[in-house]
Amino acid sequence: MVQSTVKRKRQESALALLLVALVLALGTIGYSLIEEWDLFDSFYMTVITLATIGYGETHPLTTEGRAFTIVLIFLGVGIGTVVIGSVGRSLVETQISRILDRRHKVQEMLHDLTKHTIFCGYSRLGRMAAKELRQKGQDVVIVENDPTRADDAEEAGFLVVRGDATIDETLVSAGITRAARLISLLPRDSDNLYVILTGREMNASIYIVSRAEDEVGEKRLRRAGVDRLISTHRLAARRLADGLLRPYVTEFFEIAGTSADGWRIEEIKVPEGSPVSGKTLRDLSLRQRANVSIAAVVLPSGELVLNPDGEAIVSSGSTLIVIGWKKDIATLEEMVLSA
């Protein structure tokens, strides 16, 4: 299909160039025979006639020469219209073909994508979060309806689905049924509410994060089934207060949260059949074996146990909040995830 289209465009371009060359040749030969001019003067008169520049006659024309000029003008205008139309159509078709090819490639890449994160909205908050996830090796898909923001997301190297996130087909195109997380950061709470309801209906196990503008929006989004709710104004105010009252603590968590290769805080979920499942922290001796500290344990019920003692039991479905160097955390992940 693509090869036939390219072949047709080449044939049209060749035909257009041939027509232009024939008209130029016809005009040059016509003036040379009718007015008995040399070839250069005939060619020059043909060019300024077809270009409608209006410099004037190269030499005085006879009646036959003026009649030939009239015919040449009509012929040139007709062929020029055909050529310009063909070139314009070719440019439009090329642009459309590029857009379709780009969308086709995106759909092919999305087809086999699983456990990815979908961001609905490429705002400043979404852009920063998406880049952080990508740096940690996560697959990210951006759903954006605004052309400028969609272009920015593509230039940043993200897979982009252009469309309204509140439309079911758009979320399906983004692979909502195979995604692990859905992040809805649309400007209006009503749009976020619809995205949450649709996402939960299409994928009951998906982890949903959304933002809220006010307390009323928070209540509605929680009822809709959001797993994690972000109040940007409240979060910014809290970070500001922490930075003023506890600057070293704030810096500590910023370093732990953004360090790429060094010291960090991470969470590891214990799967079914894990070799550490059912054992106590004392029995596991994680501090000695992996050189990490267990800051907290999130039980399958969602209960958070801070600073657990040695008798705390690590059960399947629980999540370990660990502190340590990246290489040591990787060692712990192998212990927890190995069959």
Coordinates of C-alpha atoms in Angstrom, one line a residue:
M1 CA 0.0 0.0 0.0
V2 CA 2.8 2.4 1.0
Q3 CA 4.9 1.5 -2.0
S4 CA 2.1 2.0 -4.5
T5 CA 1.4 5.4 -3.0
V6 CA 5.0 6.5 -3.3
K7 CA 5.1 5.2 -6.9
R8 CA 2.0 7.1 -7.7
K9 CA 3.4 10.3 -6.2
R10 CA 6.6 9.9 -8.2
Q11 CA 4.6 9.4 -11.4
E12 CA 2.5 12.5 -10.8
S13 CA 5.7 14.6 -10.1
A14 CA 7.3 13.3 -13.2
L15 CA 4.2 14.1 -15.3
A16 CA 4.1 17.7 -13.8
L17 CA 7.7 18.3 -14.7
L18 CA 7.2 16.9 -18.2
L19 CA 4.2 19.3 -18.8
V20 CA 6.2 22.3 -17.6
A21 CA 9.1 21.3 -19.9
L22 CA 6.8 20.8 -22.9
V23 CA 5.2 24.2 -22.4
L24 CA 8.6 25.9 -22.2
A25 CA 9.7 24.1 -25.3
L26 CA 6.5 24.9 -27.2
G27 CA 6.8 28.6 -26.3
T28 CA 10.5 28.7 -27.3
I29 CA 10.0 27.0 -30.6
G30 CA 6.8 29.0 -31.3
Y31 CA 8.5 32.4 -30.9
S32 CA 11.5 31.3 -32.8
L33 CA 9.5 30.2 -35.8
I34 CA 6.8 32.9 -35.8
E35 CA 9.0 35.9 -34.9
E36 CA 12.3 34.5 -36.1
W37 CA 14.1 35.2 -32.8
D38 CA 17.1 33.4 -31.5
L39 CA 16.5 30.6 -29.0
F40 CA 17.5 32.6 -25.9
D41 CA 15.2 35.5 -26.6
S42 CA 12.4 33.0 -27.4
F43 CA 13.0 31.2 -24.2
Y44 CA 13.2 34.4 -22.2
M45 CA 9.9 35.6 -23.6
T46 CA 8.3 32.3 -22.8
V47 CA 9.4 32.4 -19.2
I48 CA 8.2 36.0 -18.5
T49 CA 4.9 35.2 -20.3
L50 CA 4.2 32.1 -18.2
A51 CA 5.4 33.8 -15.0
T52 CA 3.1 36.8 -15.7
I53 CA 5.9 39.1 -14.6
G54 CA 5.0 41.7 -17.2
Y55 CA 8.5 43.1 -18.1
G56 CA 7.3 43.8 -21.6
E57 CA 8.0 42.3 -25.0
T58 CA 11.5 41.2 -25.7
H59 CA 11.1 42.5 -29.3
P60 CA 8.0 44.0 -31.0
L61 CA 5.5 41.3 -31.7
T62 CA 3.6 40.7 -34.9
T63 CA -0.2 39.9 -34.8
E64 CA 0.6 36.2 -35.2
G65 CA 3.1 36.5 -32.3
R66 CA 0.5 38.2 -30.0
A67 CA -2.1 35.5 -30.9
F68 CA 0.5 32.8 -30.0
T69 CA 1.2 34.7 -26.7
I70 CA -2.5 34.6 -25.8
V71 CA -2.7 30.8 -26.5
L72 CA 0.6 30.3 -24.5
I73 CA -0.8 32.2 -21.5
F74 CA -4.0 30.2 -21.3
L75 CA -2.1 27.0 -21.8
G76 CA 0.4 28.0 -19.1
V77 CA -2.2 29.0 -16.6
G78 CA -4.0 25.7 -17.1
I79 CA -0.9 23.6 -16.7
G80 CA 0.3 25.7 -13.8
T81 CA -3.0 25.1 -12.0
V82 CA -2.7 21.4 -12.5
V83 CA 1.0 21.4 -11.4
I84 CA 0.3 23.5 -8.3
G85 CA -2.7 21.4 -7.4
S86 CA -0.7 18.2 -7.8
V87 CA 2.2 19.6 -5.6
G88 CA -0.2 20.8 -3.0
R89 CA -2.1 17.5 -2.9
S90 CA 1.2 15.7 -2.7
L91 CA 2.4 17.8 0.3
V92 CA -0.9 17.3 2.1
E93 CA -0.9 13.5 1.5
T94 CA 2.7 13.3 2.7
Q95 CA 1.9 15.1 5.9
I96 CA -1.2 12.9 6.5
S97 CA 0.8 9.8 5.7
R98 CA 3.4 10.8 8.2
I99 CA 0.8 11.3 10.9
L100 CA -0.9 8.0 10.1
D101 CA 2.4 6.2 10.1
R102 CA 3.4 7.7 13.4
R103 CA 0.1 6.7 15.0
H104 CA 0.4 3.2 13.5
K105 CA 3.9 2.8 15.1
V106 CA 2.5 4.1 18.4
Q107 CA -0.3 1.6 18.3
E108 CA 2.1 -1.3 17.4
M109 CA 4.3 -0.4 20.4
L110 CA 1.2 -0.1 22.7
H111 CA -0.2 -3.4 21.5
D112 CA 2.3 -5.5 23.5
L113 CA 2.8 -3.1 26.4
T114 CA 1.8 -4.4 29.8
K115 CA 2.1 -3.2 33.4
H116 CA 2.6 0.4 32.1
T117 CA 1.5 3.7 33.6
I118 CA -1.0 5.9 31.8
F119 CA -0.9 9.7 32.4
C120 CA -4.1 11.5 31.5
G121 CA -2.8 15.1 31.0
Y122 CA 0.7 16.3 30.3
S123 CA 0.7 19.2 32.7
R124 CA 3.8 20.4 34.5
L125 CA 3.0 18.0 37.4
G126 CA 2.4 15.1 35.0
R127 CA 5.6 15.9 33.0
M128 CA 7.8 15.8 36.1
A129 CA 6.2 12.6 37.4
A130 CA 6.4 10.9 34.0
K131 CA 10.1 11.7 33.7
E132 CA 10.8 10.3 37.2
L133 CA 9.0 7.0 36.3
R134 CA 10.9 6.7 33.1
Q135 CA 14.2 7.2 34.8
K136 CA 13.3 4.3 37.1
G137 CA 12.7 2.0 34.1
Q138 CA 8.9 2.2 33.9
D139 CA 6.9 2.3 30.7
V140 CA 4.8 5.5 30.4
V141 CA 2.0 6.4 28.0
I142 CA 0.7 10.0 27.8
V143 CA -2.9 10.7 26.9
E144 CA -3.3 14.3 25.8
N145 CA -5.9 16.2 23.9
D146 CA -4.0 19.5 23.5
P147 CA -1.9 19.4 20.3
T148 CA 0.9 21.6 21.7
R149 CA 1.3 19.5 24.9
A150 CA 1.0 16.3 22.9
D151 CA 3.9 17.5 20.6
D152 CA 6.0 18.3 23.7
A153 CA 5.4 14.8 25.1
E154 CA 6.4 13.2 21.8
E155 CA 9.6 15.4 21.7
A156 CA 10.4 14.2 25.2
G157 CA 10.3 10.6 23.9
F158 CA 7.0 9.4 25.4
L159 CA 4.4 7.2 23.7
V160 CA 1.5 9.6 23.1
V161 CA -2.2 8.8 22.5
R162 CA -3.9 12.0 21.1
G163 CA -7.4 12.2 22.3
D164 CA -9.9 13.0 25.1
A165 CA -9.2 10.9 28.1
T166 CA -12.9 11.0 29.1
I167 CA -13.7 9.0 26.0
D168 CA -13.6 5.2 26.4
E169 CA -11.9 4.6 23.1
T170 CA -9.0 6.8 24.0
L171 CA -8.3 4.9 27.2
V172 CA -8.6 1.6 25.3
S173 CA -6.0 2.9 22.7
A174 CA -3.7 3.6 25.7
G175 CA -4.0 0.0 26.8
I176 CA -6.1 0.6 29.9
T177 CA -6.9 -3.1 30.3
R178 CA -3.2 -4.1 30.5
A179 CA -2.0 -1.1 32.5
A180 CA -0.8 -1.2 36.1
R181 CA -1.4 2.4 37.0
L182 CA -3.7 5.2 35.9
I183 CA -2.7 8.8 36.7
S184 CA -5.5 11.3 36.0
L185 CA -4.2 14.9 36.2
L186 CA -6.9 16.7 34.2
P187 CA -7.7 20.3 35.2
R188 CA -11.3 19.7 36.2
D189 CA -12.4 17.3 39.0
S190 CA -15.4 16.3 36.9
D191 CA -13.2 15.0 34.1
N192 CA -10.9 13.2 36.6
L193 CA -14.0 11.6 38.1
Y194 CA -15.2 10.3 34.8
V195 CA -11.7 8.9 34.0
I196 CA -11.5 7.1 37.4
L197 CA -14.9 5.5 36.9
T198 CA -14.1 4.4 33.4
G199 CA -10.7 3.1 34.3
R200 CA -12.0 1.1 37.3
E201 CA -14.7 -0.4 35.1
M202 CA -12.3 -1.5 32.4
N203 CA -9.6 -2.7 34.8
A204 CA -10.7 -3.5 38.3
S205 CA -7.2 -4.1 39.6
I206 CA -5.5 -0.9 38.2
Y207 CA -4.0 1.4 40.7
I208 CA -5.5 4.9 40.3
V209 CA -4.0 8.2 41.3
S210 CA -5.7 11.6 40.8
R211 CA -5.6 15.2 41.8
A212 CA -8.3 17.3 43.4
E213 CA -8.8 21.0 43.5
D214 CA -10.9 21.3 46.6
E215 CA -12.4 19.2 49.5
V216 CA -15.6 18.6 47.6
G217 CA -13.7 17.1 44.7
E218 CA -11.6 15.0 47.2
K219 CA -14.8 13.4 48.6
R220 CA -16.2 12.6 45.2
L221 CA -13.0 11.2 43.9
R222 CA -12.6 9.0 46.9
R223 CA -16.1 7.6 46.5
A224 CA -15.3 6.9 42.8
G225 CA -12.5 4.5 44.0
V226 CA -9.3 6.4 43.6
D227 CA -6.4 4.7 45.4
R228 CA -4.2 7.7 45.9
L229 CA -5.4 11.3 46.0
I230 CA -3.2 14.3 45.5
S231 CA -4.2 17.8 46.6
T232 CA -1.6 20.0 44.9
H233 CA -2.2 23.1 47.0
R234 CA -2.2 21.2 50.3
L235 CA 0.9 19.3 49.3
A236 CA 2.8 22.5 48.3
A237 CA 1.8 24.2 51.6
R238 CA 3.0 21.2 53.6
R239 CA 6.4 21.0 51.7
L240 CA 6.8 24.8 52.2
A241 CA 6.2 24.5 56.0
D242 CA 8.5 21.4 56.3
G243 CA 11.2 23.3 54.4
L244 CA 11.0 26.2 56.9
L245 CA 10.6 24.2 60.1
R246 CA 12.6 21.0 59.3
P247 CA 15.0 21.8 56.5
Y248 CA 17.4 18.9 57.1
V249 CA 14.6 16.4 57.2
T250 CA 13.2 17.8 54.0
E251 CA 16.6 17.6 52.3
F252 CA 17.0 14.0 53.6
F253 CA 13.8 12.8 51.9
E254 CA 14.6 14.8 48.7
I255 CA 18.0 13.0 48.4
A256 CA 16.4 9.7 49.2
G257 CA 13.6 10.2 46.7
T258 CA 15.7 11.5 43.8
S259 CA 19.0 9.6 44.1
A260 CA 19.6 7.6 41.0
D261 CA 22.5 5.4 42.0
G262 CA 23.2 6.1 45.6
W263 CA 21.2 6.0 48.9
R264 CA 17.4 5.8 48.6
I265 CA 14.1 4.7 50.1
E266 CA 12.3 2.0 48.2
E267 CA 9.2 -0.3 48.6
I268 CA 9.2 -4.0 47.7
K269 CA 6.0 -6.0 47.6
V270 CA 6.2 -9.6 48.7
P271 CA 4.5 -11.9 46.2
E272 CA 2.8 -15.2 46.7
G273 CA 5.3 -18.0 47.1
S274 CA 8.2 -15.7 48.1
P275 CA 10.9 -17.4 50.2
V276 CA 10.7 -14.7 52.8
S277 CA 6.9 -15.1 53.3
G278 CA 5.8 -16.3 56.7
K279 CA 9.1 -15.5 58.4
T280 CA 9.9 -12.9 61.0
L281 CA 12.3 -10.1 60.4
R282 CA 14.7 -11.5 63.0
D283 CA 14.8 -14.8 61.2
L284 CA 15.5 -13.1 57.9
S285 CA 18.4 -11.0 59.2
L286 CA 17.9 -8.5 56.4
R287 CA 20.3 -6.1 58.0
Q288 CA 23.1 -8.6 57.9
R289 CA 22.3 -10.3 54.6
A290 CA 21.4 -7.3 52.5
N291 CA 22.7 -4.3 54.5
V292 CA 19.3 -2.6 54.4
S293 CA 17.0 -1.3 57.1
I294 CA 13.2 -1.9 57.3
A295 CA 11.6 1.4 58.0
A296 CA 8.0 0.1 57.8
V297 CA 5.8 -2.8 56.7
V298 CA 2.5 -2.2 54.9
L299 CA 0.2 -5.2 55.7
P300 CA -2.1 -6.6 53.1
S301 CA -5.0 -4.9 54.9
G302 CA -3.3 -1.6 54.3
E303 CA -2.2 -1.1 57.9
L304 CA 1.2 0.7 58.2
V305 CA 3.5 -0.7 60.8
L306 CA 6.3 1.8 61.5
N307 CA 9.7 0.7 62.7
P308 CA 8.7 -3.0 63.1
D309 CA 10.5 -5.1 65.6
G310 CA 12.2 -8.5 65.0
E311 CA 9.0 -10.4 65.7
A312 CA 7.1 -8.8 62.8
I313 CA 6.1 -11.4 60.3
V314 CA 6.6 -10.8 56.6
S315 CA 3.4 -12.2 54.8
S316 CA 2.5 -12.5 51.2
G317 CA 0.9 -9.3 49.9
S318 CA 2.7 -7.1 52.3
T319 CA 5.0 -4.3 51.3
L320 CA 8.4 -3.6 52.8
I321 CA 9.6 0.0 53.0
V322 CA 13.4 -0.2 53.0
I323 CA 16.3 2.2 53.3
G324 CA 19.7 1.6 51.9
W325 CA 22.0 1.8 48.9
K326 CA 20.7 0.9 45.5
K327 CA 22.9 -2.1 45.1
D328 CA 21.8 -3.4 48.5
I329 CA 18.2 -2.9 47.8
A330 CA 18.6 -4.9 44.5
T331 CA 20.1 -7.7 46.6
L332 CA 17.0 -7.6 48.9
E333 CA 14.7 -7.7 45.8
E334 CA 16.4 -10.8 44.6
M335 CA 15.8 -12.4 48.0
V336 CA 12.1 -11.4 48.1
L337 CA 11.2 -12.1 44.5
S338 CA 13.2 -15.2 43.8
A339 CA 11.2 -18.4 43.5

